[in-house]
Amino acid sequence: MIRFSKGISHILAIVTLFATLSLFTSHSKAYEYWDRKVSQFDSLPVYPEDIVFLGNSITDGGHFNELFNMPNIKNRGISSDVINGVAKRLSQVTKGHPSKIFLLIGINDVSQNVTVPNLLKRYEALVDSIVSQTPETKLYVQSVMPVNHSFKRYKTLYGKDKVITEFNKGIKEMAEKKGVTYIDLWPFLADSQGRLKKEYTNDGLHLSGAGYKAWTKGIDKYVRE
Amino acid sequence: MIRFSKGISHILAIVTLFATLSLFTSHSKAYEYWDRKVSQFDSLPVYPEDIVFLGNSITDGGHFNELFNMPNIKNRGISSDVINGVAKRLSQVTKGHPSKIFLLIGINDVSQNVTVPNLLKRYEALVDSIVSQTPETKLYVQSVMPVNHSFKRYKTLYGKDKVITEFNKGIKEMAEKKGVTYIDLWPFLADSQGRLKKEYTNDGLHLSGAGYKAWTKGIDKYVRE
């Protein structure tokens, strides 16, 4: 057992308490946000002519109606959401049997240190639920986007580049096996070193206006096909 | 001068450092979010037939197209935004000369301890800018919404109820003087004690689905008139 002097022990205890409280508040806020969004979505129906963008903060932040100039796109992104979070609220989307769903989820699971096999297990369960709940919907699964550590913002994603690559490889194989369309977003967003292009972000994870332009331009043909 | 023992001083120094870092990160994240949204809005034109909802997180969180079932509503809310933040990005909205603007801003300024005269000075400058930049737009200024401290989430708003009431009184008088429509949101959202109704929020500040329903139902006649 490591022994500290009384002074150091006090300092460590207080810092730990502060860190825990800070983490707790941040988790509570994320959960409260999720809960409010879900309660709003509960009263907003999805229709068969709709195209639904489903995911986390990257989806949440996009003004897709305007970006594609299509009024029938509905944003069902929730900041901080994870694969199982989407699964929990899935019926809000599938019960409307939209024409298309564009799924983009998983980076927050990666940041929570979920292993690749577990990421893929969660992802496959989600895809299976979508397909079984609304077989008439055309499902597009999108690769997890590249990140860029040079912004030094998301330390929980440091060293996870290989996890992201392996995860995407697994999503692609799964999609092909299930006859679901896989969209590799990396050709639209990554630089030559496999990082999210600097000009498409300001924190290495989320998209700026230029990033949303590049993403939506890249998938435009799928949205309109 | 207060004197602390060396141990206590160390503890205080570390807690202060931690608090400052935590505050700094949270401010940076808020600013980065603001910056990304502004960069996206920069490429999304506003048209004369549009109705623009302009404000902070409360606006940001609302799916107004769906809530009103009107495709020509554009969301220009940015989480954490303040009166001067809206002023900075105002031209993105006014240069499109939309038919209507629904403004809802000020609670984050209140939480930053701005005095009522200064709140009103900032607010009046913003209203004047809107009116001068796009006189053909019908401007609706909405009262700052009630809050509910029983959720114990936003301590920076504790004891500010009188500031909010006085601020709203000033906004109303200013609007009448300038011939701008003032909408008092309290009849739609407040309980008998002047708090945001419990069933309309989950943190005492932001709106749940039921809250968005109550707000948008309350202002429906202005949106459609």
Coordinates of C-alpha atoms in Angstrom, one line a residue:
Chain A
M1 CA 0.0 0.0 0.0
I2 CA 1.3 3.5 -0.8
R3 CA 1.5 5.8 2.2
F4 CA 1.1 9.5 2.0
S5 CA 1.8 12.2 4.6
K6 CA -1.4 13.6 6.2
G7 CA -1.2 16.8 4.1
I8 CA -0.9 15.0 0.8
S9 CA -3.7 12.7 1.8
H10 CA -6.0 15.7 2.4
I11 CA -5.0 17.2 -0.9
L12 CA -5.6 13.9 -2.7
A13 CA -9.0 13.4 -1.0
I14 CA -10.2 16.9 -1.9
V15 CA -9.0 16.7 -5.5
T16 CA -10.6 13.2 -5.9
L17 CA -13.8 14.6 -4.4
F18 CA -13.7 17.6 -6.8
A19 CA -13.0 15.4 -9.8
T20 CA -15.8 13.0 -8.9
L21 CA -18.3 15.8 -8.4
S22 CA -17.2 17.4 -11.6
L23 CA -17.6 14.1 -13.5
F24 CA -20.9 13.5 -11.8
T25 CA -22.3 16.9 -12.8
S26 CA -21.1 16.4 -16.4
H27 CA -22.6 12.9 -16.6
S28 CA -25.9 14.2 -15.0
K29 CA -26.1 17.1 -17.5
A30 CA -25.5 14.7 -20.4
Y31 CA -28.2 12.4 -19.1
E32 CA -30.6 15.2 -18.5
Y33 CA -30.0 16.5 -22.0
W34 CA -30.6 13.0 -23.4
D35 CA -33.8 12.7 -21.4
R36 CA -35.2 16.1 -22.5
K37 CA -34.5 15.3 -26.2
V38 CA -36.1 11.9 -25.9
S39 CA -39.2 13.5 -24.3
Q40 CA -39.4 16.0 -27.2
F41 CA -39.0 13.3 -29.8
D42 CA -41.7 11.3 -28.1
S43 CA -44.3 13.9 -29.3
L44 CA -42.7 14.4 -32.8
P45 CA -43.9 11.7 -35.2
V46 CA -41.7 10.2 -38.0
Y47 CA -43.5 9.5 -41.3
P48 CA -42.8 7.0 -44.1
E49 CA -41.6 9.8 -46.4
D50 CA -39.0 11.0 -43.8
I51 CA -35.3 10.5 -43.9
V52 CA -33.9 10.2 -40.3
F53 CA -30.4 11.1 -39.2
L54 CA -29.8 9.1 -36.1
G55 CA -26.8 9.4 -33.8
N56 CA -24.8 11.5 -31.2
S57 CA -23.6 15.1 -31.1
I58 CA -22.2 15.0 -34.6
T59 CA -25.7 14.3 -35.9
D60 CA -27.3 16.6 -33.2
G61 CA -25.3 19.6 -34.5
G62 CA -26.2 19.3 -38.1
H63 CA -28.9 21.4 -39.8
F64 CA -29.7 18.7 -42.4
N65 CA -32.9 20.2 -43.7
E66 CA -30.9 23.2 -44.7
L67 CA -27.7 21.4 -45.7
F68 CA -29.6 19.2 -48.1
N69 CA -32.4 21.7 -48.7
M70 CA -34.9 18.9 -48.0
P71 CA -37.7 19.5 -45.5
N72 CA -38.4 15.8 -45.0
I73 CA -35.1 15.1 -43.1
K74 CA -35.5 14.7 -39.4
N75 CA -32.6 15.1 -36.9
R76 CA -32.6 12.4 -34.2
G77 CA -29.1 13.0 -32.9
I78 CA -28.5 13.4 -29.2
S79 CA -25.2 14.8 -27.9
S80 CA -23.2 12.3 -25.8
D81 CA -25.3 9.3 -27.0
V82 CA -23.9 5.8 -27.2
I83 CA -24.9 2.7 -29.2
N84 CA -27.2 1.4 -26.4
G85 CA -28.7 4.9 -25.9
V86 CA -29.8 4.9 -29.5
A87 CA -31.2 1.3 -29.0
K88 CA -33.2 2.5 -26.0
R89 CA -35.0 5.2 -28.0
L90 CA -35.1 3.4 -31.3
S91 CA -38.9 2.8 -31.4
Q92 CA -39.5 6.5 -31.6
V93 CA -37.9 6.3 -35.1
T94 CA -38.8 2.8 -36.3
K95 CA -42.5 3.0 -35.5
G96 CA -42.8 5.7 -38.2
H97 CA -41.2 3.5 -40.8
P98 CA -39.2 6.2 -42.4
S99 CA -37.9 5.8 -46.0
K100 CA -34.2 6.0 -44.9
I101 CA -32.2 6.0 -41.7
F102 CA -28.6 7.3 -41.7
L103 CA -26.9 5.9 -38.6
L104 CA -23.7 7.4 -37.1
I105 CA -22.9 6.1 -33.7
G106 CA -20.1 4.6 -31.6
I107 CA -17.4 7.2 -30.9
N108 CA -18.6 7.8 -27.4
D109 CA -18.5 4.1 -26.7
V110 CA -14.9 4.1 -28.0
S111 CA -14.1 6.9 -25.6
Q112 CA -15.5 4.7 -22.8
N113 CA -12.9 2.0 -23.5
V114 CA -15.3 -0.5 -24.9
T115 CA -13.4 -3.3 -26.7
V116 CA -13.8 -3.9 -30.5
P117 CA -15.7 -7.2 -30.0
N118 CA -18.1 -5.5 -27.6
L119 CA -18.5 -2.4 -29.8
L120 CA -19.4 -4.7 -32.7
K121 CA -21.8 -6.8 -30.5
R122 CA -23.7 -3.6 -29.4
Y123 CA -23.7 -2.3 -33.0
E124 CA -24.9 -5.6 -34.5
A125 CA -27.8 -5.7 -31.9
L126 CA -28.8 -2.2 -32.9
V127 CA -28.7 -2.9 -36.6
D128 CA -30.7 -6.1 -36.1
S129 CA -33.3 -4.1 -34.1
I130 CA -33.6 -1.5 -36.8
V131 CA -34.0 -4.1 -39.6
S132 CA -36.5 -6.2 -37.7
Q133 CA -38.6 -3.2 -36.5
T134 CA -38.8 -1.5 -39.8
P135 CA -37.7 -3.8 -42.7
E136 CA -39.1 -1.4 -45.3
T137 CA -36.6 1.3 -44.2
K138 CA -33.4 1.6 -46.2
L139 CA -30.6 1.6 -43.6
Y140 CA -27.3 3.3 -44.2
V141 CA -24.6 2.6 -41.6
Q142 CA -21.8 5.2 -41.6
S143 CA -18.3 4.6 -40.5
V144 CA -17.2 6.3 -37.3
M145 CA -15.5 9.5 -38.4
P146 CA -11.7 10.0 -38.0
V147 CA -10.6 12.2 -35.1
N148 CA -7.6 14.5 -34.7
H149 CA -5.6 14.5 -31.5
S150 CA -3.6 17.6 -32.4
F151 CA -6.4 19.6 -30.9
K152 CA -5.6 18.0 -27.5
R153 CA -9.2 18.2 -26.4
Y154 CA -10.5 14.6 -26.1
K155 CA -7.9 12.7 -24.1
T156 CA -10.3 9.7 -23.7
L157 CA -9.8 9.1 -27.4
Y158 CA -6.0 9.1 -27.3
G159 CA -4.4 5.9 -28.5
K160 CA -7.8 4.6 -29.9
D161 CA -7.1 5.1 -33.6
K162 CA -6.6 1.4 -34.1
V163 CA -9.9 0.6 -32.2
I164 CA -11.7 3.0 -34.5
T165 CA -10.2 1.4 -37.6
E166 CA -11.0 -2.1 -36.4
F167 CA -14.5 -1.1 -35.4
N168 CA -15.2 0.4 -38.8
K169 CA -13.8 -2.7 -40.5
G170 CA -16.2 -4.8 -38.4
I171 CA -19.2 -2.5 -39.2
K172 CA -18.4 -2.8 -42.9
E173 CA -18.2 -6.6 -42.8
M174 CA -21.4 -6.8 -40.8
A175 CA -23.2 -4.5 -43.2
E176 CA -22.2 -6.5 -46.2
K177 CA -23.3 -9.7 -44.5
K178 CA -26.7 -8.2 -43.7
G179 CA -27.2 -6.5 -47.0
V180 CA -27.2 -3.0 -45.4
T181 CA -25.4 -0.1 -47.1
Y182 CA -22.1 0.8 -45.5
I183 CA -20.8 4.3 -46.1
D184 CA -17.1 4.9 -45.5
L185 CA -16.9 8.6 -44.5
W186 CA -13.1 8.7 -44.3
P187 CA -12.6 9.6 -48.0
F188 CA -14.6 12.7 -47.4
L189 CA -13.1 13.7 -44.0
A190 CA -9.7 12.3 -43.4
D191 CA -6.3 13.8 -44.2
S192 CA -3.4 11.7 -45.6
Q193 CA -2.5 10.6 -42.1
G194 CA -6.0 9.3 -41.3
R195 CA -6.9 12.3 -39.1
L196 CA -10.0 14.4 -39.3
K197 CA -8.9 17.3 -41.5
K198 CA -8.0 20.3 -39.5
E199 CA -10.2 22.6 -41.5
Y200 CA -13.3 20.5 -40.7
T201 CA -13.2 20.8 -36.9
N202 CA -12.2 23.1 -34.1
D203 CA -11.7 20.4 -31.4
G204 CA -10.6 17.3 -33.3
L205 CA -14.0 15.5 -32.9
H206 CA -16.9 17.7 -33.8
L207 CA -17.6 19.2 -37.3
S208 CA -17.4 22.9 -38.2
G209 CA -19.5 24.3 -41.0
A210 CA -16.9 23.1 -43.6
G211 CA -17.0 19.7 -42.0
Y212 CA -20.7 19.4 -42.3
K213 CA -20.5 20.6 -45.9
A214 CA -17.9 17.9 -46.7
W215 CA -19.9 15.1 -44.9
T216 CA -23.2 16.0 -46.5
K217 CA -21.7 16.5 -49.9
G218 CA -20.1 13.0 -49.6
I219 CA -23.3 11.3 -48.7
D220 CA -25.5 13.4 -51.0
K221 CA -26.0 10.6 -53.6
Y222 CA -27.3 8.2 -50.9
V223 CA -29.7 10.8 -49.4
R224 CA -31.2 11.5 -52.9
E225 CA -31.0 8.0 -54.5
Chain B
M1 CA -5.1 39.1 5.4
I2 CA -6.3 35.6 6.3
R3 CA -3.4 33.2 7.1
F4 CA -3.6 29.5 6.4
S5 CA -1.3 26.7 7.5
K6 CA 1.0 25.4 4.8
G7 CA -1.1 22.2 4.4
I8 CA -4.4 24.1 4.0
S9 CA -2.7 26.5 1.5
H10 CA -1.6 23.6 -0.6
I11 CA -5.1 22.2 -0.6
L12 CA -6.6 25.5 -1.5
A13 CA -4.1 26.1 -4.3
I14 CA -4.9 22.7 -5.8
V15 CA -8.6 23.0 -5.5
T16 CA -8.5 26.5 -7.0
L17 CA -6.3 25.2 -9.9
F18 CA -8.7 22.3 -10.4
A19 CA -11.7 24.6 -10.4
T20 CA -10.1 27.0 -12.8
L21 CA -9.1 24.3 -15.2
S22 CA -12.6 22.8 -15.0
L23 CA -14.1 26.2 -15.6
F24 CA -11.7 26.9 -18.4
T25 CA -12.5 23.6 -20.2
S26 CA -16.2 24.2 -19.8
H27 CA -15.8 27.7 -21.2
S28 CA -13.6 26.5 -24.0
K29 CA -16.1 23.8 -24.9
A30 CA -19.0 26.4 -24.9
Y31 CA -16.9 28.7 -27.1
E32 CA -15.9 26.0 -29.5
Y33 CA -19.5 24.9 -29.8
W34 CA -20.5 28.5 -30.5
D35 CA -17.8 28.8 -33.1
R36 CA -18.8 25.6 -34.9
K37 CA -22.4 26.6 -35.0
V38 CA -21.6 30.1 -36.3
S39 CA -19.4 28.5 -39.0
Q40 CA -22.2 26.3 -40.1
F41 CA -24.8 29.1 -40.1
D42 CA -22.4 31.1 -42.3
S43 CA -23.1 28.8 -45.2
L44 CA -26.8 28.4 -44.5
P45 CA -28.7 31.3 -46.1
V46 CA -31.8 32.8 -44.5
Y47 CA -34.6 33.8 -46.9
P48 CA -37.3 36.5 -46.8
E49 CA -40.0 33.8 -46.4
D50 CA -38.2 32.4 -43.3
I51 CA -39.1 32.6 -39.6
V52 CA -36.0 32.6 -37.5
F53 CA -35.8 31.5 -33.8
L54 CA -32.8 33.3 -32.4
G55 CA -31.3 32.6 -28.9
N56 CA -29.4 30.3 -26.6
S57 CA -29.7 26.6 -25.6
I58 CA -33.5 26.8 -25.1
T59 CA -33.9 27.8 -28.7
D60 CA -31.1 25.4 -29.8
G61 CA -32.9 22.4 -28.3
G62 CA -36.2 23.0 -30.1
H63 CA -37.3 21.2 -33.3
F64 CA -39.4 24.0 -34.4
N65 CA -40.1 22.8 -38.0
E66 CA -41.6 19.7 -36.5
L67 CA -43.3 21.4 -33.4
F68 CA -45.1 23.9 -35.7
N69 CA -45.1 21.7 -38.8
M70 CA -43.7 24.5 -40.8
P71 CA -40.7 23.9 -43.0
N72 CA -39.8 27.6 -43.2
I73 CA -38.7 28.0 -39.6
K74 CA -34.9 28.2 -39.1
N75 CA -33.2 27.5 -35.7
R76 CA -30.5 29.9 -34.9
G77 CA -30.1 29.1 -31.2
I78 CA -26.7 28.4 -29.8
S79 CA -26.3 26.7 -26.4
S80 CA -24.6 29.0 -23.8
D81 CA -25.1 32.1 -25.9
V82 CA -25.5 35.6 -24.4
I83 CA -26.9 38.9 -25.6
N84 CA -23.6 40.1 -27.1
G85 CA -23.0 36.7 -28.6
V86 CA -26.2 37.0 -30.6
A87 CA -25.2 40.6 -31.5
K88 CA -21.9 39.3 -32.9
R89 CA -23.5 36.8 -35.3
L90 CA -26.6 38.9 -36.1
S91 CA -25.8 39.7 -39.7
Q92 CA -26.0 36.0 -40.5
V93 CA -29.8 36.3 -39.9
T94 CA -30.6 39.9 -40.7
K95 CA -28.9 39.9 -44.2
G96 CA -31.6 37.4 -45.3
H97 CA -34.4 39.7 -44.2
P98 CA -36.6 37.0 -42.8
S99 CA -40.3 37.6 -42.3
K100 CA -40.1 37.2 -38.6
I101 CA -37.5 36.8 -35.8
F102 CA -38.4 35.3 -32.4
L103 CA -35.8 36.4 -30.0
L104 CA -35.2 34.7 -26.7
I105 CA -32.0 35.6 -24.9
G106 CA -30.6 36.9 -21.6
I107 CA -30.7 34.1 -19.0
N108 CA -27.0 33.3 -19.4
D109 CA -26.2 37.0 -19.0
V110 CA -28.3 36.9 -15.8
S111 CA -26.3 33.9 -14.5
Q112 CA -23.1 35.9 -15.1
N113 CA -24.2 38.5 -12.6
V114 CA -24.9 41.3 -15.1
T115 CA -27.0 44.0 -13.4
V116 CA -30.5 44.9 -14.7
P117 CA -29.4 48.3 -16.2
N118 CA -26.6 46.6 -18.1
L119 CA -28.8 43.7 -19.2
L120 CA -31.2 46.2 -20.6
K121 CA -28.5 48.3 -22.2
R122 CA -27.2 45.1 -24.0
Y123 CA -30.7 44.0 -24.9
E124 CA -31.7 47.4 -26.3
A125 CA -28.5 47.6 -28.5
L126 CA -29.4 44.2 -29.9
V127 CA -33.0 45.2 -30.6
D128 CA -31.8 48.4 -32.3
S129 CA -29.4 46.4 -34.4
I130 CA -32.1 44.0 -35.6
V131 CA -34.5 46.8 -36.4
S132 CA -31.9 48.9 -38.2
Q133 CA -30.4 46.0 -40.2
T134 CA -33.8 44.5 -41.3
P135 CA -36.6 47.0 -40.7
E136 CA -38.9 44.8 -42.9
T137 CA -38.7 41.9 -40.4
K138 CA -41.4 41.6 -37.8
L139 CA -39.5 41.2 -34.5
Y140 CA -41.0 39.4 -31.5
V141 CA -39.1 39.7 -28.2
Q142 CA -39.9 37.1 -25.7
S143 CA -39.6 37.4 -22.0
V144 CA -36.8 35.5 -20.3
M145 CA -38.5 32.2 -19.1
P146 CA -39.0 31.5 -15.4
V147 CA -36.6 29.1 -13.7
N148 CA -37.1 26.5 -11.0
H149 CA -34.5 26.3 -8.2
S150 CA -36.0 23.2 -6.7
F151 CA -33.9 21.1 -9.2
K152 CA -30.8 22.5 -7.5
R153 CA -28.8 22.5 -10.8
Y154 CA -28.0 26.1 -11.7
K155 CA -26.6 27.7 -8.6
T156 CA -25.5 30.8 -10.6
L157 CA -29.2 31.6 -10.9
Y158 CA -30.0 31.4 -7.2
G159 CA -31.4 34.6 -5.8
K160 CA -31.8 36.1 -9.3
D161 CA -35.6 35.9 -9.5
K162 CA -36.0 39.6 -8.9
V163 CA -33.3 40.3 -11.6
I164 CA -35.3 38.2 -14.1
T165 CA -38.6 39.9 -13.2
E166 CA -37.1 43.4 -13.5
F167 CA -35.2 42.5 -16.7
N168 CA -38.5 41.3 -18.3
K169 CA -40.3 44.5 -17.1
G170 CA -37.6 46.5 -18.8
I171 CA -37.8 44.4 -22.0
K172 CA -41.5 44.9 -22.1
E173 CA -41.3 48.7 -21.7
M174 CA -38.5 48.9 -24.3
A175 CA -40.5 46.9 -26.8
E176 CA -43.6 49.1 -26.3
K177 CA -41.5 52.2 -26.8
K178 CA -40.0 50.8 -30.0
G179 CA -43.2 49.4 -31.4
V180 CA -41.9 45.8 -31.2
T181 CA -44.1 42.9 -30.1
Y182 CA -43.3 41.7 -26.6
I183 CA -44.4 38.1 -25.7
D184 CA -44.7 37.3 -22.0
L185 CA -44.0 33.6 -21.8
W186 CA -44.8 33.3 -18.1
P187 CA -48.5 32.6 -18.5
F188 CA -47.6 29.5 -20.6
L189 CA -44.8 28.2 -18.4
A190 CA -44.9 29.5 -14.8
D191 CA -46.6 27.9 -11.8
S192 CA -48.5 29.9 -9.2
Q193 CA -45.3 30.7 -7.4
G194 CA -43.6 32.1 -10.6
R195 CA -41.3 29.0 -11.1
L196 CA -40.9 27.1 -14.3
K197 CA -43.5 24.3 -14.0
K198 CA -41.9 21.1 -12.8
E199 CA -43.5 19.1 -15.6
Y200 CA -41.9 21.3 -18.3
T201 CA -38.2 20.8 -17.3
N202 CA -35.8 18.2 -15.8
D203 CA -33.2 20.7 -14.6
G204 CA -35.1 23.9 -13.7
L205 CA -33.9 25.8 -16.7
H206 CA -34.2 23.8 -20.0
L207 CA -37.4 22.6 -21.5
S208 CA -38.6 19.0 -21.8
G209 CA -40.9 17.9 -24.6
A210 CA -43.9 19.1 -22.6
G211 CA -42.2 22.4 -22.0
Y212 CA -41.6 22.9 -25.8
K213 CA -45.2 21.9 -26.4
A214 CA -46.4 24.6 -23.9
W215 CA -44.1 27.3 -25.3
T216 CA -44.9 26.7 -28.9
K217 CA -48.6 26.4 -28.2
G218 CA -48.4 29.7 -26.4
I219 CA -46.7 31.6 -29.2
D220 CA -48.5 29.7 -32.1
K221 CA -50.7 32.6 -33.0
Y222 CA -47.7 34.9 -33.4
V223 CA -45.9 32.4 -35.6
R224 CA -48.9 32.0 -37.9
E225 CA -50.3 35.6 -37.9

